[in-house]
Structures are given as C-alpha cells and as structure tokens.
Short mmCIF file of C-alpha atoms in Angstrom, two decimals:
data_model
loop_
_atom_site.label_atom_id
_atom_site.label_comp_id
_atom_site.label_asym_id
_atom_site.label_seq_id
_atom_site.Cartn_x
_atom_site.Cartn_y
_atom_site.Cartn_z
CA MET A 1 0.00 0.00 0.00
CA PHE A 2 2.86 2.33 0.94
CA LYS A 3 4.70 1.52 -2.30
CA LYS A 4 1.53 2.14 -4.29
CA SER A 5 1.10 5.57 -2.66
CA ILE A 6 4.69 6.53 -3.55
CA ALA A 7 4.15 5.47 -7.17
CA VAL A 8 0.99 7.59 -7.46
CA THR A 9 2.78 10.59 -5.93
CA MET A 10 5.72 10.23 -8.37
CA MET A 11 3.30 10.02 -11.30
CA ILE A 12 1.58 13.28 -10.24
CA ILE A 13 4.96 15.05 -9.91
CA LEU A 14 6.07 13.87 -13.37
CA LEU A 15 2.81 15.03 -14.95
CA PHE A 16 3.17 18.46 -13.29
CA VAL A 17 6.79 18.92 -14.47
CA SER A 18 5.82 17.86 -17.99
CA ALA A 19 2.95 20.39 -18.09
CA VAL A 20 5.21 23.22 -16.93
CA ALA A 21 7.84 22.32 -19.53
CA CYS A 22 5.24 22.31 -22.31
CA GLY A 23 3.95 25.66 -21.18
CA LYS A 24 7.45 27.14 -21.33
CA ASN A 25 8.07 25.74 -24.81
CA GLU A 26 4.80 27.15 -26.11
CA GLY A 27 5.69 30.57 -24.70
CA SER A 28 9.16 30.62 -26.27
CA ASN A 29 7.75 29.65 -29.67
CA ALA A 30 5.08 32.36 -29.55
CA SER A 31 7.39 35.18 -28.56
CA PRO A 32 9.68 35.34 -31.62
CA SER A 33 6.82 35.18 -34.10
CA ALA A 34 4.98 37.95 -32.30
CA ASN A 35 8.02 40.22 -32.43
CA ALA A 36 9.82 39.01 -35.55
CA GLY A 37 10.54 41.89 -37.89
CA SER A 38 8.57 44.93 -38.86
CA SER A 39 6.25 42.91 -41.12
CA ASN A 40 4.37 41.81 -37.99
CA ALA A 41 4.59 45.15 -36.24
CA GLY A 42 1.02 46.19 -37.01
CA SER A 43 -0.50 43.09 -35.47
CA SER A 44 1.91 42.84 -32.51
CA GLY A 45 1.59 46.49 -31.54
CA LYS A 46 5.34 47.10 -31.88
CA VAL A 47 6.27 50.48 -33.36
CA VAL A 48 8.50 50.31 -36.45
CA LYS A 49 11.14 53.07 -36.42
CA LEU A 50 12.60 53.94 -39.82
CA ARG A 51 15.37 56.37 -40.81
CA LEU A 52 15.27 59.01 -43.55
CA GLY A 53 18.48 60.80 -44.55
CA HIS A 54 19.24 63.80 -46.74
CA ILE A 55 22.16 66.17 -47.31
CA THR A 56 20.58 69.62 -46.78
CA GLY A 57 20.23 71.75 -43.67
CA GLU A 58 17.19 71.97 -41.41
CA SER A 59 15.95 75.24 -42.92
CA ASP A 60 15.68 73.73 -46.42
CA ALA A 61 12.36 72.76 -47.99
CA TRP A 62 13.63 69.16 -48.27
CA HIS A 63 13.87 68.92 -44.51
CA LYS A 64 10.48 70.51 -43.93
CA GLY A 65 8.93 68.21 -46.52
CA ALA A 66 10.58 65.24 -44.82
CA LEU A 67 9.14 66.29 -41.45
CA GLU A 68 5.68 66.53 -43.02
CA PHE A 69 6.14 63.08 -44.57
CA ALA A 70 7.09 61.65 -41.17
CA ARG A 71 4.05 63.25 -39.54
CA LEU A 72 1.74 61.84 -42.20
CA VAL A 73 3.24 58.33 -42.00
CA LYS A 74 2.67 58.21 -38.26
CA GLU A 75 -0.87 59.50 -38.64
CA LYS A 76 -1.85 57.20 -41.49
CA SER A 77 -0.27 54.09 -39.92
CA ASN A 78 -2.10 54.74 -36.62
CA GLY A 79 1.25 55.19 -34.91
CA SER A 80 2.68 51.82 -35.98
CA VAL A 81 5.41 53.43 -38.15
CA GLU A 82 7.59 56.34 -37.09
CA VAL A 83 10.10 58.02 -39.43
CA GLU A 84 13.17 59.69 -37.91
CA ILE A 85 14.80 62.44 -40.02
CA TYR A 86 18.58 62.81 -40.33
CA PRO A 87 19.57 66.05 -42.18
CA SER A 88 22.93 67.52 -43.18
CA SER A 89 24.55 64.26 -44.38
CA THR A 90 24.27 62.73 -40.89
CA LEU A 91 23.77 59.32 -42.48
CA GLY A 92 26.29 60.03 -45.24
CA ASN A 93 26.38 61.69 -48.65
CA ASP A 94 24.06 60.85 -51.56
CA ARG A 95 26.02 57.77 -52.61
CA ASP A 96 26.15 56.49 -49.02
CA LEU A 97 22.39 56.93 -48.66
CA ILE A 98 21.64 55.06 -51.89
CA GLU A 99 23.99 52.20 -51.04
CA GLY A 100 22.46 52.10 -47.56
CA MET A 101 18.98 51.67 -49.05
CA GLN A 102 20.22 48.81 -51.22
CA LEU A 103 21.60 47.11 -48.10
CA GLY A 104 18.57 47.96 -45.97
CA SER A 105 20.57 50.00 -43.44
CA VAL A 106 18.89 53.25 -44.60
CA ASP A 107 15.12 53.18 -45.04
CA PHE A 108 14.36 56.42 -46.92
CA ALA A 109 16.43 59.12 -48.60
CA LEU A 110 15.95 62.32 -50.53
CA VAL A 111 18.33 61.96 -53.47
CA ALA A 112 18.57 63.24 -57.03
CA GLY A 113 21.16 63.05 -59.80
CA VAL A 114 23.54 60.63 -58.05
CA LEU A 115 20.87 58.00 -58.72
CA SER A 116 22.31 57.97 -62.25
CA ASN A 117 25.31 56.08 -60.86
CA PHE A 118 22.95 53.26 -59.89
CA TYR A 119 20.53 53.41 -62.83
CA GLU A 120 22.23 55.20 -65.72
CA PRO A 121 19.21 56.58 -67.66
CA TYR A 122 18.68 59.05 -64.77
CA SER A 123 21.72 60.83 -66.24
CA ILE A 124 19.49 62.26 -68.94
CA LEU A 125 17.43 64.18 -66.37
CA GLU A 126 20.61 66.02 -65.33
CA LEU A 127 21.44 67.42 -68.76
CA PRO A 128 21.63 71.23 -68.54
CA TYR A 129 18.96 72.98 -70.59
CA LEU A 130 16.97 69.78 -71.15
CA PHE A 131 13.77 71.16 -69.56
CA ARG A 132 12.30 74.37 -70.93
CA ASP A 133 10.84 75.49 -67.61
CA ASN A 134 9.27 74.23 -64.40
CA ASP A 135 5.96 73.42 -66.10
CA HIS A 136 7.74 71.17 -68.60
CA LEU A 137 9.59 69.44 -65.74
CA GLN A 138 6.37 68.67 -63.85
CA LYS A 139 4.59 67.33 -66.93
CA VAL A 140 7.47 64.87 -67.40
CA LEU A 141 7.86 63.83 -63.75
CA TYR A 142 4.15 63.42 -63.05
CA GLY A 143 3.32 61.76 -66.35
CA GLU A 144 4.10 58.45 -68.04
CA VAL A 145 7.85 59.20 -68.24
CA GLY A 146 8.11 59.69 -64.48
CA GLU A 147 6.15 56.52 -63.73
CA LYS A 148 8.38 54.48 -66.02
CA LEU A 149 11.52 55.91 -64.43
CA LYS A 150 10.28 54.91 -60.97
CA GLN A 151 9.50 51.37 -62.09
CA ASP A 152 12.84 51.01 -63.88
CA LEU A 153 14.70 52.26 -60.79
CA LEU A 154 13.00 49.58 -58.70
CA ASP A 155 13.71 46.85 -61.25
CA ASN A 156 17.37 47.79 -61.72
CA ALA A 157 18.50 49.16 -58.34
CA GLN A 158 15.98 47.73 -55.83
CA ILE A 159 15.08 51.24 -54.72
CA ARG A 160 11.49 52.49 -54.66
CA GLY A 161 10.96 55.95 -56.05
CA LEU A 162 7.96 57.01 -53.98
CA GLN A 163 7.55 60.52 -55.36
CA PHE A 164 9.39 63.23 -57.27
CA TRP A 165 9.62 66.61 -55.53
CA VAL A 166 10.36 69.67 -57.65
CA ARG A 167 13.16 72.11 -56.88
CA GLY A 168 13.92 75.62 -57.98
CA PRO A 169 16.22 75.83 -61.02
CA ARG A 170 19.95 75.38 -60.51
CA GLU A 171 21.98 78.59 -60.65
CA LEU A 172 25.72 79.27 -60.64
CA THR A 173 27.71 81.02 -57.92
CA ALA A 174 31.35 82.04 -58.27
CA SER A 175 34.11 84.09 -56.76
CA ARG A 176 34.18 86.18 -59.93
CA LYS A 177 31.43 87.68 -62.08
CA ILE A 178 30.29 85.53 -65.03
CA GLU A 179 28.52 87.71 -67.58
CA LYS A 180 29.05 85.60 -70.71
CA VAL A 181 29.83 81.97 -71.42
CA GLU A 182 33.47 82.79 -72.24
CA ASP A 183 33.95 83.92 -68.63
CA LEU A 184 33.62 80.31 -67.52
CA LYS A 185 37.02 79.39 -68.94
CA GLY A 186 39.16 77.80 -66.22
CA LEU A 187 36.51 78.28 -63.51
CA LYS A 188 36.70 75.38 -61.05
CA VAL A 189 33.02 74.61 -60.51
CA ARG A 190 31.91 71.99 -58.02
CA VAL A 191 29.40 69.64 -59.62
CA PRO A 192 27.76 66.49 -58.24
CA GLU A 193 29.20 63.13 -59.25
CA ILE A 194 27.04 62.99 -62.39
CA PRO A 195 28.58 62.37 -65.82
CA ALA A 196 26.05 64.57 -67.64
CA SER A 197 26.83 67.55 -65.40
CA ILE A 198 30.56 67.08 -65.77
CA ALA A 199 30.35 66.82 -69.58
CA ALA A 200 28.06 69.84 -69.99
CA TRP A 201 30.18 72.15 -67.82
CA LYS A 202 33.27 71.11 -69.76
CA ALA A 203 31.43 71.92 -72.97
CA MET A 204 30.63 75.37 -71.58
CA GLY A 205 34.34 75.96 -70.88
CA ALA A 206 34.49 75.47 -67.12
CA SER A 207 36.66 73.03 -65.14
CA PRO A 208 34.07 70.88 -63.36
CA THR A 209 35.15 69.35 -60.06
CA PRO A 210 33.02 66.45 -58.76
CA MET A 211 32.70 66.61 -54.98
CA ALA A 212 30.36 65.53 -52.19
CA PHE A 213 28.26 68.49 -51.10
CA GLY A 214 29.44 68.23 -47.50
CA GLU A 215 32.88 69.41 -48.66
CA VAL A 216 31.68 72.39 -50.73
CA TYR A 217 31.56 75.16 -48.10
CA SER A 218 35.11 74.59 -46.84
CA SER A 219 36.42 74.11 -50.41
CA LEU A 220 34.96 77.47 -51.44
CA GLN A 221 36.34 79.07 -48.30
CA THR A 222 39.87 77.81 -48.95
CA GLY A 223 39.84 78.38 -52.72
CA VAL A 224 40.02 74.71 -53.68
CA ILE A 225 37.09 75.49 -56.01
CA ASP A 226 35.91 78.80 -57.47
CA GLY A 227 32.18 78.15 -57.67
CA GLN A 228 29.28 75.75 -57.37
CA GLU A 229 25.79 75.33 -58.84
CA ASN A 230 22.58 74.53 -57.00
CA PRO A 231 19.02 75.76 -56.47
CA ILE A 232 18.68 79.00 -54.51
CA ALA A 233 17.04 77.25 -51.55
CA PHE A 234 19.99 74.87 -51.31
CA MET A 235 22.44 77.78 -51.31
CA ALA A 236 20.56 79.69 -48.64
CA SER A 237 20.15 76.75 -46.26
CA ASN A 238 23.87 76.01 -46.53
CA LYS A 239 24.99 79.67 -46.23
CA ILE A 240 26.80 79.78 -49.57
CA GLN A 241 26.51 83.60 -49.47
CA GLU A 242 29.19 83.59 -46.77
CA VAL A 243 31.81 82.19 -49.15
CA GLN A 244 30.64 83.38 -52.62
CA LYS A 245 30.22 86.88 -54.03
CA TYR A 246 28.35 86.43 -57.32
CA LEU A 247 25.13 84.62 -58.18
CA MET A 248 24.45 84.01 -61.87
CA MET A 249 20.83 83.29 -62.84
CA THR A 250 21.65 80.64 -65.43
CA ASN A 251 18.54 78.47 -64.86
CA HIS A 252 20.52 75.63 -66.40
CA VAL A 253 18.70 72.70 -64.76
CA TYR A 254 15.06 72.52 -63.71
CA GLY A 255 15.50 69.69 -61.31
CA TYR A 256 13.96 67.34 -58.82
CA VAL A 257 14.72 65.43 -55.69
CA GLN A 258 13.21 62.00 -55.28
CA LEU A 259 11.75 60.63 -52.08
CA THR A 260 13.07 57.08 -52.25
CA MET A 261 12.72 53.98 -50.10
CA SER A 262 14.67 50.78 -49.61
CA ASP A 263 12.68 47.94 -51.16
CA ILE A 264 14.05 45.70 -48.39
CA THR A 265 12.32 47.92 -45.83
CA TYR A 266 9.15 48.21 -47.93
CA GLN A 267 8.73 44.44 -48.13
CA LYS A 268 8.95 44.12 -44.33
CA LEU A 269 5.93 46.36 -43.77
CA THR A 270 2.34 45.16 -43.65
CA LYS A 271 0.07 46.01 -46.60
CA GLU A 272 -1.60 48.67 -44.46
CA GLN A 273 1.73 50.23 -43.54
CA GLN A 274 2.87 50.21 -47.17
CA GLN A 275 -0.32 52.03 -48.14
CA ALA A 276 0.22 54.57 -45.34
CA VAL A 277 3.76 55.29 -46.63
CA GLU A 278 2.57 55.73 -50.22
CA GLU A 279 -0.31 58.03 -49.28
CA ALA A 280 1.94 60.09 -47.01
CA ALA A 281 4.51 60.46 -49.80
CA LYS A 282 1.88 61.79 -52.19
CA GLU A 283 0.51 64.34 -49.72
CA ALA A 284 3.99 65.45 -48.63
CA THR A 285 4.81 66.10 -52.30
CA THR A 286 2.06 68.70 -52.57
CA PHE A 287 3.26 70.30 -49.33
CA GLU A 288 6.91 70.47 -50.44
CA ASN A 289 6.22 71.70 -53.96
CA GLU A 290 4.07 74.56 -52.69
CA LEU A 291 6.71 75.44 -50.11
CA VAL A 292 9.47 75.59 -52.75
CA ALA A 293 7.42 77.91 -54.97
CA LYS A 294 6.74 80.24 -52.04
CA GLN A 295 10.28 80.29 -50.66
CA ASP A 296 12.42 80.94 -53.75
CA ALA A 297 11.69 84.67 -54.09
CA GLU A 298 12.19 85.22 -50.36
CA LEU A 299 15.45 83.29 -50.31
CA LEU A 300 16.84 85.22 -53.27
CA GLU A 301 16.38 88.41 -51.25
CA GLN A 302 18.09 86.71 -48.32
CA LEU A 303 21.13 85.93 -50.47
CA LYS A 304 21.25 89.54 -51.68
CA LYS A 305 21.13 90.82 -48.11
CA GLY A 306 23.95 88.41 -47.32
CA GLY A 307 26.14 90.29 -49.78
CA MET A 308 25.68 88.42 -53.04
CA GLU A 309 25.49 90.33 -56.32
CA VAL A 310 22.94 88.90 -58.73
CA VAL A 311 23.96 88.67 -62.39
CA GLU A 312 21.52 87.87 -65.21
CA PRO A 313 23.56 86.73 -68.22
CA ASP A 314 22.15 85.94 -71.63
CA THR A 315 21.66 82.17 -71.24
CA ALA A 316 21.35 81.39 -74.98
CA PRO A 317 25.13 80.93 -75.53
CA PHE A 318 25.35 78.76 -72.37
CA MET A 319 22.49 76.65 -73.70
CA GLU A 320 24.03 76.30 -77.13
CA LYS A 321 27.29 74.90 -75.76
CA ALA A 322 25.66 72.66 -73.13
CA LYS A 323 23.37 71.07 -75.70
CA THR A 324 26.37 69.80 -77.68
CA VAL A 325 26.60 66.87 -75.22
CA HIS A 326 22.90 65.95 -75.35
CA ALA A 327 23.18 63.61 -78.34
CA GLU A 328 25.99 61.63 -76.70
CA PHE A 329 24.02 61.01 -73.52
CA ALA A 330 20.75 60.32 -75.33
CA SER A 331 22.50 57.72 -77.47
CA LYS A 332 24.26 56.16 -74.49
CA TYR A 333 21.46 56.13 -71.90
CA GLY A 334 18.22 56.14 -73.85
CA GLN A 335 17.25 57.94 -77.03
CA GLU A 336 13.61 57.03 -76.45
CA LEU A 337 13.65 58.54 -72.96
CA TYR A 338 15.36 61.70 -74.21
CA ASP A 339 12.87 62.10 -77.09
CA SER A 340 9.92 61.50 -74.75
CA ILE A 341 11.13 64.31 -72.49
CA VAL A 342 11.86 66.77 -75.29
CA ASN A 343 8.51 66.05 -76.98
CA THR A 344 6.43 66.43 -73.80
CA LYS A 345 4.22 69.46 -74.28
#
C-alpha cells in the first residue's frame, strides 16, 4: 500500500513537471513570431522606427517636406510606423544613402542626380537645358515618363521611387562675375558626381570638379574650387553667401529630388503600412512643392542681403554649348527617354 502511494505521488509530480515544460516551450515559440521583424509590427503592436536621410540643412524645404512626410506616415499608420529624419549628411552623402537603401541600413532618402550612378538613364534628367521650364519638368515627372523611371529604378537598383519633388532651377555662384559663357574658362566649378553635369560644364568651358556636397563650403572658403551650382534654396540653407560673391541666374537645370525607399524595408511592412507610406509620400509632395514655390523669391532676397550680387547673363550661348553633349548622352542612356522628355508638351 505504501509503495503504491509513492508510485501515485511520483506520477503526479512527473505530470506536473511535464505540463510546466510544455507551457514554457509554447511561450518561447510564440514570442519570436509575435516580435519578428517589422512585417508583424502592425498586429503585434510594436512600433517600427525607420530612418530618412538627406544632405541639406534643417531650414531647407527638403527637410520641412521630410518632417511633413514623417508626420503623415505616423498619422496614417495609426502610430505603428515612425520616421526619424537625419539632415545635413548625418547618415552620409548621396552615394552612401543610396547604397544604404540597397543594403537595408537606410530606409528612406531624398536623393537626385547621383541616382544615375545606380541606374544610368537618370543621367538624362541632369542634362543642362533639357527642360524648358518648371511646367515642362512637372509634366514629365508626373506623367508616363516619371512613372516608367520609378519602375525602372526599382527593377534595376531595388530602390522604390515614392515621389518626385520639384526644386527651384539650378543657378551658378562664383568668386568672380560671369557675364558671358566665355567667362567660364578655367573656372573650377563643383558639380555632383554625375557624368552629364561634368560633360556639360566642360562643354561650356568650365573646369568641373566632382565633390560631395558636404565638402563644398570649406572648399569654397579655402579656394580649392571657385564656384558651385545649386538651387537657390539649397544655397541659402547652406549659407553659400558667406563664401561666394556672385550669383548668376543661369537656370541651367530645372530639377527634382526623389523621395526614395529601400525595397528591403518596404517588403517588411504590412500592406496597411505600405499604403500609409505611399499616401503620405503623395501628400507630402504637394506640401513640399508649394513650399518651394513660395520660398524661392524670399530666399533670393536673403542671399542679396547676405552680400551676393545677382547677375543675369544671356543664357542662350550657355544653352548652345551645353546642348552639344545631349546627343551623346541620349545615345548612351536612352534615345527614347530623351525624345519622350523633349517632346512632352
């Protein structure tokens, strides 16, 4: 009887230990799946934190547009996705940001012409005097050509082009006055690392110097370069008026910046979160474009007050020389794309 009682007691203990062990195993299996990756964040309640980098300062329209995008993403995702903004090349220069998106270490970036180093047809968009004016630019970017470029970027570089944002036209600044195209001879002009820009400035007689934008201010200050070219808003937010005397209204590129996203990050989000990002990108585009249009006139006055002298050269001779490289780049990177842009009315 005593032995029987011991056997029953041992059986109860074994059953209890087994039940506890099973309970622990079930808990450990449930935990990883509930917290595994941002694709389950919406259902698990975990907030996904994503990083957006760009190279401009905090007063620039890019940064303000990025902040609006972040606000809209949080709102539209019901707080399940938060976007943190890193301005002023904090996450690296344009090339670093693009490579980071391909690796998945950067989630979003505002980038432009350097994309041509990752999908070459984007070079055509950087050709000086390709676009007639801002209206022509927008008809291209927000039409069939723009949609095809976004799809091709995804297919070839694994980067999602969420939206194009317009910028003011690129102008030239220099340490000496440039009143005619001949004055460009020997001028060391910083240009982005874009073959089309380099070729066109050579054709106009300058000595283009490719350089990351983070190095431009100090290079102008020390005389390593004589000038640079960018939209007015870009110059103002980076205080170019402190190190340059003359601003030439060349209007040589009506350009864009693209709000881009790592496809690796995109695929980790739920369908609802993906939709929230896409809707936020579209609404932030309207916000940023309107802000750019409003700010340009004000910022030009700011540059004048900062000591810059504004020069308005006859741009026809600049255009004539720059266009001598168009055929080469159209032939190399896409005659059909080039023709589609030129023929957009």
